[in-house]
């Protein structure tokens, strides 16, 4: 599979993951309401004569509880992790791949500042997908063109890590949009699915990183992603496209 | 179902799903808590900016008009003594500065057990026989 086809496949998988997760969340809400309502009614019924005269009442409440637990189990069941190896890649390499795959028009100038030498705990293709989502968002924020700034750097504090930042020079977002931007299917632009930042957030959180969206003092928005190293004794890690190494960094 | 350890305790329940809000509030009230509800981020924000004494905030993440996590700094600022319990239906809980995480779908008794552990015990005489959550 070529790099572009692989990225498209990962994008489709990421979108499917968002949709499935949203459905699981909504179903869990409904099941929780049914469970709470059932528990409330059971408490009330226990105080009535029917509870002791008709054994089926208690049996039916138990049945509801069992079935809800079974439905929860189905929702919680996830595909097994294929490998215990942990992927690693170089942020700057993923930035370049993400930029290549993104739709950057001519009127958008790209300023690169790639200083990171450390690694990020994601496959190269996953990090490239993350970058592409951020770059697509930034480009869409500048319909008349402007400066797109992409940076990577090594975090020196604590155990260290790698930082990634994508910044646009657009008009910025309304206050409400900052608090909702990571929600699935939320978009301020008509015709957009509103999945990009949610995909970014899921990739980051699943791999122990942090992500923040903010506006600059002179307009525009930036997204900053931090992957901080956490000591993991004896962890076996795989550097994507490179030889296997051992260690936490 | 009222128990003495819950008596006089006030909870703020922030939940945008009406069915969840109604059923969870009913169970908490049945357990003896006073419950104030907010059905959206904006409603909760308004409430938190004019706070009254509360013991704990039960916070849903997806509120339709914002994320519950955005309200945590407001709670910490205006109600430094209040505990924050994150009530989530998401696949995995985000690493965040809350006092407990309760998964939607877990049994209500588990939530009561969380609250029993979190809320500071009162001096004897105010809550002399705090039995903790009952078992079903």
Coordinates of C-alpha atoms in Angstrom, one line a residue:
Chain A
X1 CA 0.0 0.0 0.0
X2 CA 1.4 3.4 -1.0
X3 CA 1.9 6.2 1.6
X4 CA -1.1 8.1 0.3
X5 CA -3.4 5.1 0.2
X6 CA -2.3 4.2 3.7
X7 CA -3.0 7.7 5.0
X8 CA -6.5 7.6 3.4
X9 CA -7.2 4.2 5.0
X10 CA -6.1 5.5 8.4
X11 CA -8.3 8.5 7.9
X12 CA -11.3 6.3 7.1
X13 CA -10.6 4.2 10.1
X14 CA -10.2 7.3 12.3
X15 CA -13.6 8.6 11.1
X16 CA -15.2 5.2 11.7
X17 CA -13.7 5.3 15.2
X18 CA -15.2 8.7 15.9
X19 CA -18.7 7.6 14.6
X20 CA -18.6 4.4 16.6
X21 CA -17.4 6.1 19.7
X22 CA -20.2 8.7 19.4
X23 CA -22.8 6.0 19.0
X24 CA -21.4 4.1 22.0
X25 CA -21.5 7.3 24.1
X26 CA -25.2 8.0 23.1
X27 CA -26.2 4.4 23.8
X28 CA -24.5 4.4 27.1
X29 CA -26.5 7.6 28.1
X30 CA -29.7 5.8 27.2
X31 CA -28.8 2.6 29.1
X32 CA -27.8 4.7 32.1
X33 CA -31.2 6.3 32.2
X34 CA -33.0 3.0 31.9
X35 CA -30.8 1.5 34.7
X36 CA -31.4 4.5 37.0
X37 CA -35.1 4.5 36.3
X38 CA -35.3 0.8 37.0
X39 CA -33.4 1.1 40.2
X40 CA -35.6 3.9 41.4
X41 CA -38.8 1.9 40.6
X42 CA -37.4 -1.2 42.3
X43 CA -36.8 0.8 45.5
X44 CA -40.4 2.0 45.4
X45 CA -41.8 -1.5 44.6
X46 CA -39.9 -3.0 47.5
X47 CA -42.0 -0.9 49.8
X48 CA -45.3 -2.3 48.4
X49 CA -47.2 -5.6 49.0
X50 CA -46.7 -6.6 45.3
X51 CA -43.0 -7.2 46.0
X52 CA -43.7 -10.0 48.4
X53 CA -46.9 -11.4 46.7
X54 CA -45.6 -11.6 43.1
X55 CA -42.1 -13.1 42.8
X56 CA -42.0 -12.2 39.1
X57 CA -41.7 -8.5 40.0
X58 CA -38.3 -8.9 41.6
X59 CA -37.3 -11.4 38.9
X60 CA -38.1 -8.9 36.2
X61 CA -36.1 -6.2 37.8
X62 CA -33.2 -8.6 38.0
X63 CA -33.7 -9.4 34.4
X64 CA -33.6 -5.7 33.4
X65 CA -30.3 -5.4 35.4
X66 CA -28.8 -8.4 33.7
X67 CA -29.8 -7.4 30.2
X68 CA -28.4 -3.9 30.8
X69 CA -25.1 -5.3 32.1
X70 CA -25.0 -7.5 29.0
X71 CA -25.6 -4.5 26.7
X72 CA -22.9 -2.5 28.5
X73 CA -20.5 -5.4 28.0
X74 CA -21.2 -5.4 24.3
X75 CA -20.5 -1.6 24.2
X76 CA -17.3 -1.9 26.1
X77 CA -15.9 -4.8 24.2
X78 CA -13.0 -3.6 22.0
X79 CA -10.9 -5.2 19.4
X80 CA -7.8 -6.8 20.9
X81 CA -4.5 -4.9 20.5
X82 CA -2.6 -6.5 17.8
X83 CA 0.9 -6.0 19.2
X84 CA 2.5 -5.0 22.5
X85 CA 5.2 -3.2 20.6
X86 CA 4.9 0.6 21.0
X87 CA 5.4 2.6 17.8
X88 CA 7.7 5.6 17.6
X89 CA 8.4 8.1 14.9
X90 CA 10.2 11.4 14.4
X91 CA 7.8 14.4 14.6
X92 CA 9.5 16.4 11.9
X93 CA 9.3 13.5 9.4
X94 CA 5.5 13.2 10.2
X95 CA 5.1 17.0 9.8
X96 CA 6.6 16.8 6.3
X97 CA 4.4 13.9 5.3
X98 CA 1.3 15.5 6.8
X99 CA 2.0 18.7 4.9
X100 CA 2.5 16.8 1.6
X101 CA -0.9 15.1 2.1
X102 CA -2.8 18.2 3.1
X103 CA -4.4 20.5 0.7
X104 CA -2.2 23.6 1.0
X105 CA -3.1 26.2 -1.7
X106 CA -0.6 28.5 -3.3
X107 CA -1.8 31.6 -1.5
X108 CA -0.9 30.0 1.8
X109 CA 2.8 30.3 2.7
X110 CA 4.3 27.7 5.0
X111 CA 6.9 28.6 7.6
X112 CA 8.6 25.5 9.0
X113 CA 10.6 25.4 12.2
X114 CA 11.4 21.8 12.9
X115 CA 13.8 21.5 15.9
X116 CA 12.6 18.3 17.5
X117 CA 15.1 15.5 17.6
X118 CA 13.1 13.3 20.0
X119 CA 10.4 10.7 19.1
X120 CA 6.7 10.6 19.5
X121 CA 4.8 7.4 20.6
X122 CA 2.7 7.1 17.4
X123 CA 3.2 5.4 14.0
X124 CA 4.5 7.8 11.4
X125 CA 1.3 7.5 9.4
X126 CA -0.9 8.2 12.5
X127 CA 1.1 11.3 13.3
X128 CA 1.0 12.4 9.7
X129 CA -2.8 12.0 9.7
X130 CA -2.9 14.2 12.9
X131 CA -0.7 16.8 11.2
X132 CA -2.8 16.7 8.1
X133 CA -6.0 17.3 10.1
X134 CA -4.4 20.3 11.8
X135 CA -3.0 21.7 8.6
X136 CA -6.4 21.3 6.7
X137 CA -8.1 23.2 9.6
X138 CA -5.5 25.9 9.5
X139 CA -5.7 26.3 5.7
X140 CA -9.6 26.5 5.9
X141 CA -9.3 29.3 8.4
X142 CA -7.4 31.4 5.8
X143 CA -9.6 31.4 2.7
X144 CA -7.8 34.4 1.3
X145 CA -4.4 32.9 2.1
X146 CA -1.9 33.9 4.8
X147 CA 0.9 32.4 6.8
X148 CA 0.8 28.8 8.1
X149 CA 3.4 28.2 10.8
X150 CA 4.4 24.6 11.7
X151 CA 6.8 23.9 14.5
X152 CA 8.3 21.0 16.4
X153 CA 10.6 21.2 19.4
X154 CA 12.0 19.1 22.1
X155 CA 10.5 19.6 25.5
X156 CA 13.3 19.9 28.1
X157 CA 11.3 20.0 31.3
X158 CA 10.6 16.9 33.4
X159 CA 11.2 13.6 31.5
X160 CA 11.3 15.5 28.3
X161 CA 9.1 15.0 25.2
X162 CA 8.2 16.6 21.9
X163 CA 5.9 19.5 21.1
X164 CA 4.1 20.2 17.8
X165 CA 2.4 23.4 16.9
X166 CA 0.3 24.4 13.9
X167 CA -0.7 28.0 13.7
X168 CA -2.8 30.0 11.2
X169 CA -3.2 33.7 10.6
X170 CA -7.0 33.6 10.1
X171 CA -9.7 35.5 11.9
X172 CA -9.8 33.3 15.0
X173 CA -12.8 31.6 16.5
X174 CA -15.7 32.8 18.6
X175 CA -15.5 32.1 22.3
X176 CA -18.0 29.2 22.1
X177 CA -16.1 27.5 19.3
X178 CA -13.0 27.2 21.5
X179 CA -14.9 25.1 24.1
X180 CA -16.6 23.0 21.5
X181 CA -13.9 22.6 18.8
X182 CA -12.9 19.1 19.9
X183 CA -16.5 17.7 19.9
X184 CA -17.2 15.3 17.1
X185 CA -19.3 16.7 14.3
X186 CA -18.9 20.3 15.5
X187 CA -17.8 22.7 12.8
X188 CA -18.1 26.4 12.3
X189 CA -17.9 26.0 8.5
X190 CA -21.0 24.9 6.5
X191 CA -20.5 21.6 4.6
X192 CA -17.7 20.4 7.0
X193 CA -18.1 17.2 8.9
X194 CA -16.4 18.6 12.0
X195 CA -14.2 15.5 12.6
X196 CA -10.6 16.8 12.2
X197 CA -9.9 18.1 15.7
X198 CA -11.8 15.2 17.3
X199 CA -9.5 12.8 15.4
X200 CA -6.5 14.7 16.6
X201 CA -7.7 14.6 20.2
X202 CA -8.4 10.9 20.1
X203 CA -4.9 10.2 18.6
X204 CA -3.3 12.4 21.2
X205 CA -5.1 11.2 24.3
X206 CA -4.9 7.5 23.3
X207 CA -1.1 7.9 23.2
X208 CA -0.7 9.8 26.5
X209 CA -0.3 13.3 25.0
X210 CA -2.0 16.6 25.6
X211 CA -3.7 18.9 23.1
X212 CA -4.8 22.6 23.4
X213 CA -6.4 25.0 21.1
X214 CA -6.0 28.7 21.6
X215 CA -6.0 32.1 19.9
X216 CA -3.1 34.4 19.4
X217 CA -3.1 38.1 20.5
X218 CA -3.0 39.3 16.9
X219 CA -5.7 36.9 15.6
X220 CA -5.5 33.4 14.2
X221 CA -5.6 30.2 16.2
X222 CA -3.0 27.6 17.1
X223 CA -3.1 24.0 18.2
X224 CA -0.4 22.7 20.4
X225 CA 0.2 19.0 21.0
X226 CA 2.6 17.7 23.6
X227 CA 3.9 14.2 23.9
X228 CA 5.7 14.0 27.2
X229 CA 7.9 11.0 27.9
X230 CA 6.9 8.8 30.7
X231 CA 9.4 6.3 32.2
X232 CA 8.5 2.8 31.3
X233 CA 11.1 0.3 32.5
X234 CA 11.8 -2.4 30.0
X235 CA 9.3 -1.1 27.5
X236 CA 9.8 -2.5 24.1
X237 CA 9.5 0.1 21.4
X238 CA 9.5 0.1 17.7
X239 CA 10.7 3.1 15.7
X240 CA 8.6 3.2 12.6
X241 CA 10.8 2.3 9.6
X242 CA 13.9 1.8 11.7
X243 CA 15.5 -0.9 13.7
X244 CA 13.9 -2.0 17.0
X245 CA 15.2 -0.2 20.1
X246 CA 14.7 -0.6 23.8
X247 CA 14.1 2.1 26.3
X248 CA 11.6 4.9 27.0
X249 CA 13.0 7.5 24.7
Chain B
X1 CA -33.7 5.6 51.4
X2 CA -32.4 8.8 53.1
X3 CA -29.3 8.2 55.2
X4 CA -27.9 10.6 57.7
X5 CA -24.5 11.0 55.9
X6 CA -26.3 12.5 52.9
X7 CA -28.7 14.7 54.9
X8 CA -28.0 18.4 54.4
X9 CA -25.5 17.8 51.5
X10 CA -26.1 19.7 48.3
X11 CA -25.0 18.4 44.9
X12 CA -24.9 20.2 41.5
X13 CA -25.6 17.8 38.7
X14 CA -24.5 19.1 35.3
X15 CA -26.0 16.8 32.6
X16 CA -27.5 17.7 29.2
X17 CA -29.3 14.5 28.6
X18 CA -32.8 15.1 30.1
X19 CA -33.5 11.4 30.9
X20 CA -30.2 11.0 32.6
X21 CA -30.6 14.2 34.5
X22 CA -34.1 13.3 35.7
X23 CA -33.3 9.8 36.8
X24 CA -30.0 10.5 38.4
X25 CA -31.4 13.5 40.3
X26 CA -34.3 11.4 41.5
X27 CA -32.0 8.7 42.9
X28 CA -29.7 11.3 44.5
X29 CA -32.7 13.0 46.1
X30 CA -34.1 9.6 47.2
X31 CA -30.7 9.0 48.8
X32 CA -31.1 12.2 50.9
X33 CA -29.1 14.8 48.9
X34 CA -30.4 18.2 47.9
X35 CA -29.9 18.3 44.2
X36 CA -29.5 21.4 41.9
X37 CA -29.4 20.6 38.1
X38 CA -28.0 22.3 35.1
X39 CA -28.8 21.1 31.6
X40 CA -26.1 22.8 29.6
X41 CA -22.7 24.3 29.8
X42 CA -24.1 27.8 29.8
X43 CA -26.6 27.0 32.5
X44 CA -23.9 25.5 34.7
X45 CA -21.5 28.4 34.0
X46 CA -24.2 30.9 35.1
X47 CA -24.8 28.9 38.2
X48 CA -21.1 28.6 39.1
X49 CA -20.6 32.3 38.7
X50 CA -23.3 32.9 41.4
X51 CA -22.5 30.0 43.6
X52 CA -24.2 28.7 46.6
X53 CA -22.7 26.3 49.0
X54 CA -22.5 22.9 47.5
X55 CA -20.6 19.7 48.5
X56 CA -19.9 18.2 45.1
X57 CA -20.4 18.7 41.4
X58 CA -21.3 15.8 39.2
X59 CA -20.1 16.8 35.8
X60 CA -20.9 15.3 32.4
X61 CA -18.3 15.8 29.7
X62 CA -20.4 16.3 26.5
X63 CA -22.8 19.1 27.3
X64 CA -23.9 20.0 23.8
X65 CA -22.7 23.6 24.1
X66 CA -19.3 22.9 25.7
X67 CA -17.2 20.4 27.5
X68 CA -17.6 19.7 31.2
X69 CA -13.9 19.9 31.6
X70 CA -14.1 23.6 30.8
X71 CA -16.2 24.1 34.0
X72 CA -13.6 22.6 36.4
X73 CA -11.6 25.8 36.8
X74 CA -14.8 27.7 37.7
X75 CA -15.7 25.1 40.3
X76 CA -12.1 25.2 41.8
X77 CA -12.2 29.0 41.8
X78 CA -15.6 29.7 43.2
X79 CA -16.1 26.5 45.3
X80 CA -12.7 25.4 46.4
X81 CA -14.2 23.0 48.9
X82 CA -16.5 21.2 46.5
X83 CA -15.5 17.8 45.1
X84 CA -15.8 17.2 41.4
X85 CA -17.0 13.8 40.2
X86 CA -16.7 13.3 36.4
X87 CA -19.7 11.3 35.1
X88 CA -18.8 10.0 31.7
X89 CA -20.3 7.9 28.9
X90 CA -17.1 8.1 26.8
X91 CA -14.9 5.1 26.0
X92 CA -12.0 6.3 28.1
X93 CA -11.8 9.0 30.8
X94 CA -9.5 11.9 29.9
X95 CA -6.7 12.6 32.4
X96 CA -8.1 15.6 34.3
X97 CA -8.0 17.2 37.7
X98 CA -11.2 15.7 39.2
X99 CA -11.7 13.9 42.4
X100 CA -13.4 10.8 41.0
X101 CA -14.6 9.4 37.7
X102 CA -17.9 7.5 37.5
X103 CA -18.8 5.6 34.3
X104 CA -22.3 6.0 33.1
X105 CA -23.8 2.5 33.2
X106 CA -22.1 1.6 36.5
X107 CA -24.5 1.0 39.3
X108 CA -25.9 3.9 41.3
X109 CA -24.6 2.3 44.5
X110 CA -21.1 2.7 43.1
X111 CA -21.7 6.5 42.7
X112 CA -22.9 6.6 46.3
X113 CA -19.8 4.9 47.5
X114 CA -17.7 7.4 45.6
X115 CA -19.5 10.3 47.3
X116 CA -19.3 8.6 50.7
X117 CA -15.6 8.4 50.4
X118 CA -15.1 11.9 49.0
X119 CA -17.3 14.0 51.2
X120 CA -15.6 14.9 54.5
X121 CA -17.1 13.2 57.5
X122 CA -19.0 15.5 59.8
X123 CA -18.4 15.7 63.5
X124 CA -20.3 13.4 65.7
X125 CA -23.8 14.7 66.4
X126 CA -24.2 16.1 63.0
X127 CA -24.0 12.7 61.3
X128 CA -23.7 10.2 64.0
X129 CA -24.6 7.0 62.2
X130 CA -23.2 7.5 58.8
X131 CA -23.7 4.1 57.4
X132 CA -22.5 4.7 53.9
X133 CA -24.3 3.6 50.8
X134 CA -26.7 0.7 51.2
X135 CA -26.4 -2.4 49.2
X136 CA -29.2 -3.3 46.9

